[in-house]
Each structure stands twice: as structure tokens, then as C-alpha cells.
């Protein structure tokens, strides 16, 4: 799809890897401590399911990255959402850390689409015209600015300024 891809999960991936490594140890510990077979079987099923879901989440974070091509900026978070921003609608782009406390991966605050990772964004895109953004159950909103996180903010700014 895009010419350049940009990750956004460097802050959260280590935590997911820790849980993925700890899950088999947890399963082993349950096998050694819990005396009832039926309970061990249920906990084993939950442990395996947990490991599979963590692995799937890690894969999605690697697979579905932000992208920049000649016509669009694609902003994603795994398979949770994908926004296609036309490049011709981008007025300016800047790099700078901003802290947010929305408690959501995506939200609209005063006309700004906020796509935060660990309560932070580091790239800001000002739009030349309002763009309608659908937040699913929270409805559609017009935005004139987008703030998001990328692991390579300098590269993202360079790619968008070309």
C-alpha cells in the first residue's frame, strides 16, 4: 500500500513480550500447585488462549503500521482502526511530544484527533480543511488537526513534507 511504513508500538511491545514469556511459566506453576485436574485443565485452556491472543496482538502491531504514500497518510492501530488522510488535505506537520490523558487509543478533543500510545503523541498534522473521522460507537467528528505517535517521528515528518 504505502511507500514508507512507520511503527508505533515500541513502547508497548516489551510489555506484551514479557506477558508472552511469563504465560508458559504461569501454566507450569499452575500444573505444579493446583491439585484438581478439572481446574488445571480450565486454567491451561485460559493460559493457552492468553498466549495465542498476545502473539496475535504482537503480530498485528508489526503488520499494520502507519504508512505514507504519494496520495495518503494511513494511520492505524493493529486492526482496531485505520484512517486514510489525503496528503493534499495536510497543511503542515510538526514533531513534538504531547501528553494526553484521554484513556483511549483514539479520541477527538476540541477538533483534534488524538491517537495516543502510552498517553503520548509525537507528531502533529494540521489539516487545510476539516475531515470527518468516524470513532465507531462514539460517532463521527470533524477534525482540523491530528496528533499521533510513531516510533520514528523525524522520518514521518520528512516523509510527509516531501
mmCIF file with all atom_site columns, C-alpha atoms in Angstrom:
data_model
loop_
_atom_site.group_PDB
_atom_site.id
_atom_site.type_symbol
_atom_site.label_atom_id
_atom_site.label_alt_id
_atom_site.label_comp_id
_atom_site.label_asym_id
_atom_site.label_entity_id
_atom_site.label_seq_id
_atom_site.pdbx_PDB_ins_code
_atom_site.Cartn_x
_atom_site.Cartn_y
_atom_site.Cartn_z
_atom_site.occupancy
_atom_site.B_iso_or_equiv
_atom_site.pdbx_formal_charge
_atom_site.auth_seq_id
_atom_site.auth_comp_id
_atom_site.auth_asym_id
_atom_site.auth_atom_id
_atom_site.pdbx_PDB_model_num
ATOM 1   C CA . UNK A 1 1   ? 0.000   0.000   0.000  1.00 0.00 ? 1   UNK A CA 1
ATOM 2   C CA . UNK A 1 2   ? 2.446   2.655   1.148  1.00 0.00 ? 2   UNK A CA 1
ATOM 3   C CA . UNK A 1 3   ? 5.937   3.667   0.152  1.00 0.00 ? 3   UNK A CA 1
ATOM 4   C CA . UNK A 1 4   ? 7.136   4.179   3.740  1.00 0.00 ? 4   UNK A CA 1
ATOM 5   C CA . UNK A 1 5   ? 5.983   2.365   6.874  1.00 0.00 ? 5   UNK A CA 1
ATOM 6   C CA . UNK A 1 6   ? 6.329   3.600   10.418 1.00 0.00 ? 6   UNK A CA 1
ATOM 7   C CA . UNK A 1 7   ? 5.902   1.554   13.571 1.00 0.00 ? 7   UNK A CA 1
ATOM 8   C CA . UNK A 1 8   ? 4.159   2.904   16.637 1.00 0.00 ? 8   UNK A CA 1
ATOM 9   C CA . UNK A 1 9   ? 4.378   0.094   19.166 1.00 0.00 ? 9   UNK A CA 1
ATOM 10  C CA . UNK A 1 10  ? 7.945   0.252   20.539 1.00 0.00 ? 10  UNK A CA 1
ATOM 11  C CA . UNK A 1 11  ? 6.632   1.444   23.912 1.00 0.00 ? 11  UNK A CA 1
ATOM 12  C CA . UNK A 1 12  ? 4.088   -1.366  24.373 1.00 0.00 ? 12  UNK A CA 1
ATOM 13  C CA . UNK A 1 13  ? 5.820   -4.315  22.683 1.00 0.00 ? 13  UNK A CA 1
ATOM 14  C CA . UNK A 1 14  ? 8.193   -5.058  25.610 1.00 0.00 ? 14  UNK A CA 1
ATOM 15  C CA . UNK A 1 15  ? 5.229   -5.453  27.972 1.00 0.00 ? 15  UNK A CA 1
ATOM 16  C CA . UNK A 1 16  ? 3.491   -7.813  25.569 1.00 0.00 ? 16  UNK A CA 1
ATOM 17  C CA . UNK A 1 17  ? 6.669   -9.872  25.204 1.00 0.00 ? 17  UNK A CA 1
ATOM 18  C CA . UNK A 1 18  ? 7.037   -10.108 28.986 1.00 0.00 ? 18  UNK A CA 1
ATOM 19  C CA . UNK A 1 19  ? 3.492   -11.429 29.315 1.00 0.00 ? 19  UNK A CA 1
ATOM 20  C CA . UNK A 1 20  ? 4.061   -13.841 26.430 1.00 0.00 ? 20  UNK A CA 1
ATOM 21  C CA . UNK A 1 21  ? 7.182   -15.232 28.135 1.00 0.00 ? 21  UNK A CA 1
ATOM 22  C CA . UNK A 1 22  ? 5.567   -15.354 31.584 1.00 0.00 ? 22  UNK A CA 1
ATOM 23  C CA . UNK A 1 23  ? 2.444   -17.198 30.390 1.00 0.00 ? 23  UNK A CA 1
ATOM 24  C CA . UNK A 1 24  ? 4.143   -20.626 29.956 1.00 0.00 ? 24  UNK A CA 1
ATOM 25  C CA . UNK A 1 25  ? 5.769   -20.224 33.380 1.00 0.00 ? 25  UNK A CA 1
ATOM 26  C CA . UNK A 1 26  ? 2.356   -19.453 34.824 1.00 0.00 ? 26  UNK A CA 1
ATOM 27  C CA . UNK A 1 27  ? 0.916   -22.575 33.166 1.00 0.00 ? 27  UNK A CA 1
ATOM 28  C CA . UNK A 1 28  ? 3.724   -24.701 34.612 1.00 0.00 ? 28  UNK A CA 1
ATOM 29  C CA . UNK A 1 29  ? 3.230   -23.216 38.074 1.00 0.00 ? 29  UNK A CA 1
ATOM 30  C CA . UNK A 1 30  ? -0.499  -23.961 37.954 1.00 0.00 ? 30  UNK A CA 1
ATOM 31  C CA . UNK A 1 31  ? 0.271   -27.560 36.940 1.00 0.00 ? 31  UNK A CA 1
ATOM 32  C CA . UNK A 1 32  ? 2.533   -27.947 39.976 1.00 0.00 ? 32  UNK A CA 1
ATOM 33  C CA . UNK A 1 33  ? 0.318   -26.238 42.562 1.00 0.00 ? 33  UNK A CA 1
ATOM 34  C CA . UNK A 1 34  ? -3.332  -26.964 41.696 1.00 0.00 ? 34  UNK A CA 1
ATOM 35  C CA . UNK A 1 35  ? -4.357  -30.491 42.774 1.00 0.00 ? 35  UNK A CA 1
ATOM 36  C CA . UNK A 1 36  ? -7.666  -30.752 40.839 1.00 0.00 ? 36  UNK A CA 1
ATOM 37  C CA . UNK A 1 37  ? -7.409  -31.931 37.249 1.00 0.00 ? 37  UNK A CA 1
ATOM 38  C CA . UNK A 1 38  ? -10.559 -30.144 36.074 1.00 0.00 ? 38  UNK A CA 1
ATOM 39  C CA . UNK A 1 39  ? -9.287  -26.793 37.382 1.00 0.00 ? 39  UNK A CA 1
ATOM 40  C CA . UNK A 1 40  ? -5.831  -27.365 35.870 1.00 0.00 ? 40  UNK A CA 1
ATOM 41  C CA . UNK A 1 41  ? -7.466  -28.143 32.516 1.00 0.00 ? 41  UNK A CA 1
ATOM 42  C CA . UNK A 1 42  ? -9.564  -24.960 32.618 1.00 0.00 ? 42  UNK A CA 1
ATOM 43  C CA . UNK A 1 43  ? -6.580  -22.817 33.634 1.00 0.00 ? 43  UNK A CA 1
ATOM 44  C CA . UNK A 1 44  ? -4.434  -24.478 30.958 1.00 0.00 ? 44  UNK A CA 1
ATOM 45  C CA . UNK A 1 45  ? -7.044  -23.598 28.313 1.00 0.00 ? 45  UNK A CA 1
ATOM 46  C CA . UNK A 1 46  ? -7.118  -19.973 29.513 1.00 0.00 ? 46  UNK A CA 1
ATOM 47  C CA . UNK A 1 47  ? -3.314  -19.821 29.561 1.00 0.00 ? 47  UNK A CA 1
ATOM 48  C CA . UNK A 1 48  ? -3.002  -21.152 26.010 1.00 0.00 ? 48  UNK A CA 1
ATOM 49  C CA . UNK A 1 49  ? -5.734  -18.774 24.815 1.00 0.00 ? 49  UNK A CA 1
ATOM 50  C CA . UNK A 1 50  ? -3.963  -15.872 26.521 1.00 0.00 ? 50  UNK A CA 1
ATOM 51  C CA . UNK A 1 51  ? -0.649  -16.745 24.852 1.00 0.00 ? 51  UNK A CA 1
ATOM 52  C CA . UNK A 1 52  ? -2.325  -17.016 21.449 1.00 0.00 ? 52  UNK A CA 1
ATOM 53  C CA . UNK A 1 53  ? -4.048  -13.651 21.854 1.00 0.00 ? 53  UNK A CA 1
ATOM 54  C CA . UNK A 1 54  ? -0.805  -11.966 22.963 1.00 0.00 ? 54  UNK A CA 1
ATOM 55  C CA . UNK A 1 55  ? 1.047   -13.447 19.998 1.00 0.00 ? 55  UNK A CA 1
ATOM 56  C CA . UNK A 1 56  ? -1.714  -12.301 17.648 1.00 0.00 ? 56  UNK A CA 1
ATOM 57  C CA . UNK A 1 57  ? -1.597  -8.768  19.104 1.00 0.00 ? 57  UNK A CA 1
ATOM 58  C CA . UNK A 1 58  ? 2.186   -8.618  18.631 1.00 0.00 ? 58  UNK A CA 1
ATOM 59  C CA . UNK A 1 59  ? 1.854   -9.801  15.043 1.00 0.00 ? 59  UNK A CA 1
ATOM 60  C CA . UNK A 1 60  ? -0.835  -7.196  14.292 1.00 0.00 ? 60  UNK A CA 1
ATOM 61  C CA . UNK A 1 61  ? 1.317   -4.391  15.706 1.00 0.00 ? 61  UNK A CA 1
ATOM 62  C CA . UNK A 1 62  ? 4.154   -5.448  13.373 1.00 0.00 ? 62  UNK A CA 1
ATOM 63  C CA . UNK A 1 63  ? 1.883   -5.995  10.368 1.00 0.00 ? 63  UNK A CA 1
ATOM 64  C CA . UNK A 1 64  ? -0.400  -2.935  10.479 1.00 0.00 ? 64  UNK A CA 1
ATOM 65  C CA . UNK A 1 65  ? 1.893   0.099   10.659 1.00 0.00 ? 65  UNK A CA 1
ATOM 66  C CA . UNK A 1 66  ? 1.375   3.737   9.742  1.00 0.00 ? 66  UNK A CA 1
ATOM 67  C CA . UNK A 1 67  ? 2.159   4.312   6.059  1.00 0.00 ? 67  UNK A CA 1
ATOM 68  C CA . UNK A 1 68  ? 2.862   7.247   3.785  1.00 0.00 ? 68  UNK A CA 1
ATOM 69  C CA . UNK A 1 69  ? 2.446   7.036   0.020  1.00 0.00 ? 69  UNK A CA 1
ATOM 70  C CA . UNK A 1 70  ? 2.074   9.657   -2.707 1.00 0.00 ? 70  UNK A CA 1
ATOM 71  C CA . UNK A 1 71  ? -1.630  10.208  -2.036 1.00 0.00 ? 71  UNK A CA 1
ATOM 72  C CA . UNK A 1 72  ? -2.374  9.283   1.594  1.00 0.00 ? 72  UNK A CA 1
ATOM 73  C CA . UNK A 1 73  ? -1.215  9.068   5.171  1.00 0.00 ? 73  UNK A CA 1
ATOM 74  C CA . UNK A 1 74  ? -2.537  5.846   6.675  1.00 0.00 ? 74  UNK A CA 1
ATOM 75  C CA . UNK A 1 75  ? -2.858  5.870   10.472 1.00 0.00 ? 75  UNK A CA 1
ATOM 76  C CA . UNK A 1 76  ? -3.522  2.515   12.124 1.00 0.00 ? 76  UNK A CA 1
ATOM 77  C CA . UNK A 1 77  ? -3.609  0.694   15.406 1.00 0.00 ? 77  UNK A CA 1
ATOM 78  C CA . UNK A 1 78  ? -3.369  -3.061  14.762 1.00 0.00 ? 78  UNK A CA 1
ATOM 79  C CA . UNK A 1 79  ? -6.765  -3.957  13.281 1.00 0.00 ? 79  UNK A CA 1
ATOM 80  C CA . UNK A 1 80  ? -8.673  -1.740  15.676 1.00 0.00 ? 80  UNK A CA 1
ATOM 81  C CA . UNK A 1 81  ? -8.816  1.206   13.259 1.00 0.00 ? 81  UNK A CA 1
ATOM 82  C CA . UNK A 1 82  ? -7.378  2.627   10.062 1.00 0.00 ? 82  UNK A CA 1
ATOM 83  C CA . UNK A 1 83  ? -7.682  6.251   8.944  1.00 0.00 ? 83  UNK A CA 1
ATOM 84  C CA . UNK A 1 84  ? -6.783  7.351   5.428  1.00 0.00 ? 84  UNK A CA 1
ATOM 85  C CA . UNK A 1 85  ? -5.800  11.016  5.374  1.00 0.00 ? 85  UNK A CA 1
ATOM 86  C CA . UNK A 1 86  ? -5.411  12.582  1.892  1.00 0.00 ? 86  UNK A CA 1
ATOM 87  C CA . UNK A 1 87  ? -1.970  14.193  1.552  1.00 0.00 ? 87  UNK A CA 1
ATOM 88  C CA . UNK A 1 88  ? -3.489  17.199  -0.244 1.00 0.00 ? 88  UNK A CA 1
ATOM 89  C CA . UNK A 1 89  ? -5.534  17.927  2.919  1.00 0.00 ? 89  UNK A CA 1
ATOM 90  C CA . UNK A 1 90  ? -2.374  18.242  5.055  1.00 0.00 ? 90  UNK A CA 1
ATOM 91  C CA . UNK A 1 91  ? -1.479  21.883  5.655  1.00 0.00 ? 91  UNK A CA 1
ATOM 92  C CA . UNK A 1 92  ? 1.505   21.422  7.991  1.00 0.00 ? 92  UNK A CA 1
ATOM 93  C CA . UNK A 1 93  ? 3.267   18.752  10.006 1.00 0.00 ? 93  UNK A CA 1
ATOM 94  C CA . UNK A 1 94  ? 5.392   19.175  13.126 1.00 0.00 ? 94  UNK A CA 1
ATOM 95  C CA . UNK A 1 95  ? 7.240   16.967  15.557 1.00 0.00 ? 95  UNK A CA 1
ATOM 96  C CA . UNK A 1 96  ? 6.849   17.388  19.303 1.00 0.00 ? 96  UNK A CA 1
ATOM 97  C CA . UNK A 1 97  ? 5.881   15.363  22.332 1.00 0.00 ? 97  UNK A CA 1
ATOM 98  C CA . UNK A 1 98  ? 2.431   15.960  23.801 1.00 0.00 ? 98  UNK A CA 1
ATOM 99  C CA . UNK A 1 99  ? 0.969   14.212  26.843 1.00 0.00 ? 99  UNK A CA 1
ATOM 100 C CA . UNK A 1 100 ? -2.665  13.160  26.850 1.00 0.00 ? 100 UNK A CA 1
ATOM 101 C CA . UNK A 1 101 ? -4.866  11.572  29.468 1.00 0.00 ? 101 UNK A CA 1
ATOM 102 C CA . UNK A 1 102 ? -7.862  10.510  27.398 1.00 0.00 ? 102 UNK A CA 1
ATOM 103 C CA . UNK A 1 103 ? -7.518  6.879   28.424 1.00 0.00 ? 103 UNK A CA 1
ATOM 104 C CA . UNK A 1 104 ? -8.407  5.786   24.893 1.00 0.00 ? 104 UNK A CA 1
ATOM 105 C CA . UNK A 1 105 ? -6.319  4.746   21.911 1.00 0.00 ? 105 UNK A CA 1
ATOM 106 C CA . UNK A 1 106 ? -8.302  7.171   19.762 1.00 0.00 ? 106 UNK A CA 1
ATOM 107 C CA . UNK A 1 107 ? -10.440 10.158  20.659 1.00 0.00 ? 107 UNK A CA 1
ATOM 108 C CA . UNK A 1 108 ? -11.375 13.618  19.425 1.00 0.00 ? 108 UNK A CA 1
ATOM 109 C CA . UNK A 1 109 ? -10.559 16.531  21.740 1.00 0.00 ? 109 UNK A CA 1
ATOM 110 C CA . UNK A 1 110 ? -11.530 20.051  20.622 1.00 0.00 ? 110 UNK A CA 1
ATOM 111 C CA . UNK A 1 111 ? -11.349 19.208  16.913 1.00 0.00 ? 111 UNK A CA 1
ATOM 112 C CA . UNK A 1 112 ? -8.113  17.212  17.271 1.00 0.00 ? 112 UNK A CA 1
ATOM 113 C CA . UNK A 1 113 ? -7.994  13.503  16.513 1.00 0.00 ? 113 UNK A CA 1
ATOM 114 C CA . UNK A 1 114 ? -5.708  12.048  19.197 1.00 0.00 ? 114 UNK A CA 1
ATOM 115 C CA . UNK A 1 115 ? -4.146  8.639   18.505 1.00 0.00 ? 115 UNK A CA 1
ATOM 116 C CA . UNK A 1 116 ? -2.088  8.154   21.635 1.00 0.00 ? 116 UNK A CA 1
ATOM 117 C CA . UNK A 1 117 ? 0.295   5.433   22.701 1.00 0.00 ? 117 UNK A CA 1
ATOM 118 C CA . UNK A 1 118 ? 1.075   5.344   26.437 1.00 0.00 ? 118 UNK A CA 1
ATOM 119 C CA . UNK A 1 119 ? -0.682  8.710   26.878 1.00 0.00 ? 119 UNK A CA 1
ATOM 120 C CA . UNK A 1 120 ? 1.603   10.469  24.363 1.00 0.00 ? 120 UNK A CA 1
ATOM 121 C CA . UNK A 1 121 ? 1.776   11.725  20.808 1.00 0.00 ? 121 UNK A CA 1
ATOM 122 C CA . UNK A 1 122 ? 4.841   12.997  18.963 1.00 0.00 ? 122 UNK A CA 1
ATOM 123 C CA . UNK A 1 123 ? 3.644   14.117  15.503 1.00 0.00 ? 123 UNK A CA 1
ATOM 124 C CA . UNK A 1 124 ? 1.062   16.809  14.814 1.00 0.00 ? 124 UNK A CA 1
ATOM 125 C CA . UNK A 1 125 ? -0.660  17.257  11.451 1.00 0.00 ? 125 UNK A CA 1
ATOM 126 C CA . UNK A 1 126 ? -2.729  20.368  10.768 1.00 0.00 ? 126 UNK A CA 1
ATOM 127 C CA . UNK A 1 127 ? -5.347  19.953  8.039  1.00 0.00 ? 127 UNK A CA 1
ATOM 128 C CA . UNK A 1 128 ? -6.258  22.600  5.462  1.00 0.00 ? 128 UNK A CA 1
ATOM 129 C CA . UNK A 1 129 ? -9.940  21.572  5.549  1.00 0.00 ? 129 UNK A CA 1
ATOM 130 C CA . UNK A 1 130 ? -11.967 19.740  8.201  1.00 0.00 ? 130 UNK A CA 1
ATOM 131 C CA . UNK A 1 131 ? -12.044 15.973  7.788  1.00 0.00 ? 131 UNK A CA 1
ATOM 132 C CA . UNK A 1 132 ? -14.812 13.725  9.116  1.00 0.00 ? 132 UNK A CA 1
ATOM 133 C CA . UNK A 1 133 ? -13.457 10.959  11.323 1.00 0.00 ? 133 UNK A CA 1
ATOM 134 C CA . UNK A 1 134 ? -15.599 8.027   12.460 1.00 0.00 ? 134 UNK A CA 1
ATOM 135 C CA . UNK A 1 135 ? -14.929 6.809   16.004 1.00 0.00 ? 135 UNK A CA 1
ATOM 136 C CA . UNK A 1 136 ? -17.333 3.902   15.745 1.00 0.00 ? 136 UNK A CA 1
ATOM 137 C CA . UNK A 1 137 ? -19.885 3.892   18.578 1.00 0.00 ? 137 UNK A CA 1
ATOM 138 C CA . UNK A 1 138 ? -18.706 7.349   19.666 1.00 0.00 ? 138 UNK A CA 1
ATOM 139 C CA . UNK A 1 139 ? -19.861 8.813   16.344 1.00 0.00 ? 139 UNK A CA 1
ATOM 140 C CA . UNK A 1 140 ? -18.310 10.903  13.583 1.00 0.00 ? 140 UNK A CA 1
ATOM 141 C CA . UNK A 1 141 ? -16.432 14.117  14.301 1.00 0.00 ? 141 UNK A CA 1
ATOM 142 C CA . UNK A 1 142 ? -14.952 16.880  12.167 1.00 0.00 ? 142 UNK A CA 1
ATOM 143 C CA . UNK A 1 143 ? -11.258 17.372  12.880 1.00 0.00 ? 143 UNK A CA 1
ATOM 144 C CA . UNK A 1 144 ? -8.796  20.024  11.762 1.00 0.00 ? 144 UNK A CA 1
ATOM 145 C CA . UNK A 1 145 ? -5.746  18.540  13.483 1.00 0.00 ? 145 UNK A CA 1
ATOM 146 C CA . UNK A 1 146 ? -4.382  15.044  14.076 1.00 0.00 ? 146 UNK A CA 1
ATOM 147 C CA . UNK A 1 147 ? -1.882  14.101  16.761 1.00 0.00 ? 147 UNK A CA 1
ATOM 148 C CA . UNK A 1 148 ? -0.405  10.603  16.787 1.00 0.00 ? 148 UNK A CA 1
ATOM 149 C CA . UNK A 1 149 ? 2.555   8.531   17.954 1.00 0.00 ? 149 UNK A CA 1
ATOM 150 C CA . UNK A 1 150 ? 5.204   6.992   15.730 1.00 0.00 ? 150 UNK A CA 1
ATOM 151 C CA . UNK A 1 151 ? 8.484   5.347   16.676 1.00 0.00 ? 151 UNK A CA 1
ATOM 152 C CA . UNK A 1 152 ? 10.274  7.484   14.058 1.00 0.00 ? 152 UNK A CA 1
ATOM 153 C CA . UNK A 1 153 ? 8.786   10.993  14.263 1.00 0.00 ? 153 UNK A CA 1
ATOM 154 C CA . UNK A 1 154 ? 11.633  12.612  12.305 1.00 0.00 ? 154 UNK A CA 1
ATOM 155 C CA . UNK A 1 155 ? 11.211  10.141  9.449  1.00 0.00 ? 155 UNK A CA 1
ATOM 156 C CA . UNK A 1 156 ? 7.451   10.626  9.451  1.00 0.00 ? 156 UNK A CA 1
ATOM 157 C CA . UNK A 1 157 ? 7.779   14.424  9.291  1.00 0.00 ? 157 UNK A CA 1
ATOM 158 C CA . UNK A 1 158 ? 10.308  14.126  6.416  1.00 0.00 ? 158 UNK A CA 1
ATOM 159 C CA . UNK A 1 159 ? 8.044   11.711  4.522  1.00 0.00 ? 159 UNK A CA 1
ATOM 160 C CA . UNK A 1 160 ? 5.010   13.999  4.880  1.00 0.00 ? 160 UNK A CA 1
ATOM 161 C CA . UNK A 1 161 ? 6.904   17.125  3.835  1.00 0.00 ? 161 UNK A CA 1
ATOM 162 C CA . UNK A 1 162 ? 8.080   15.615  0.524  1.00 0.00 ? 162 UNK A CA 1
#
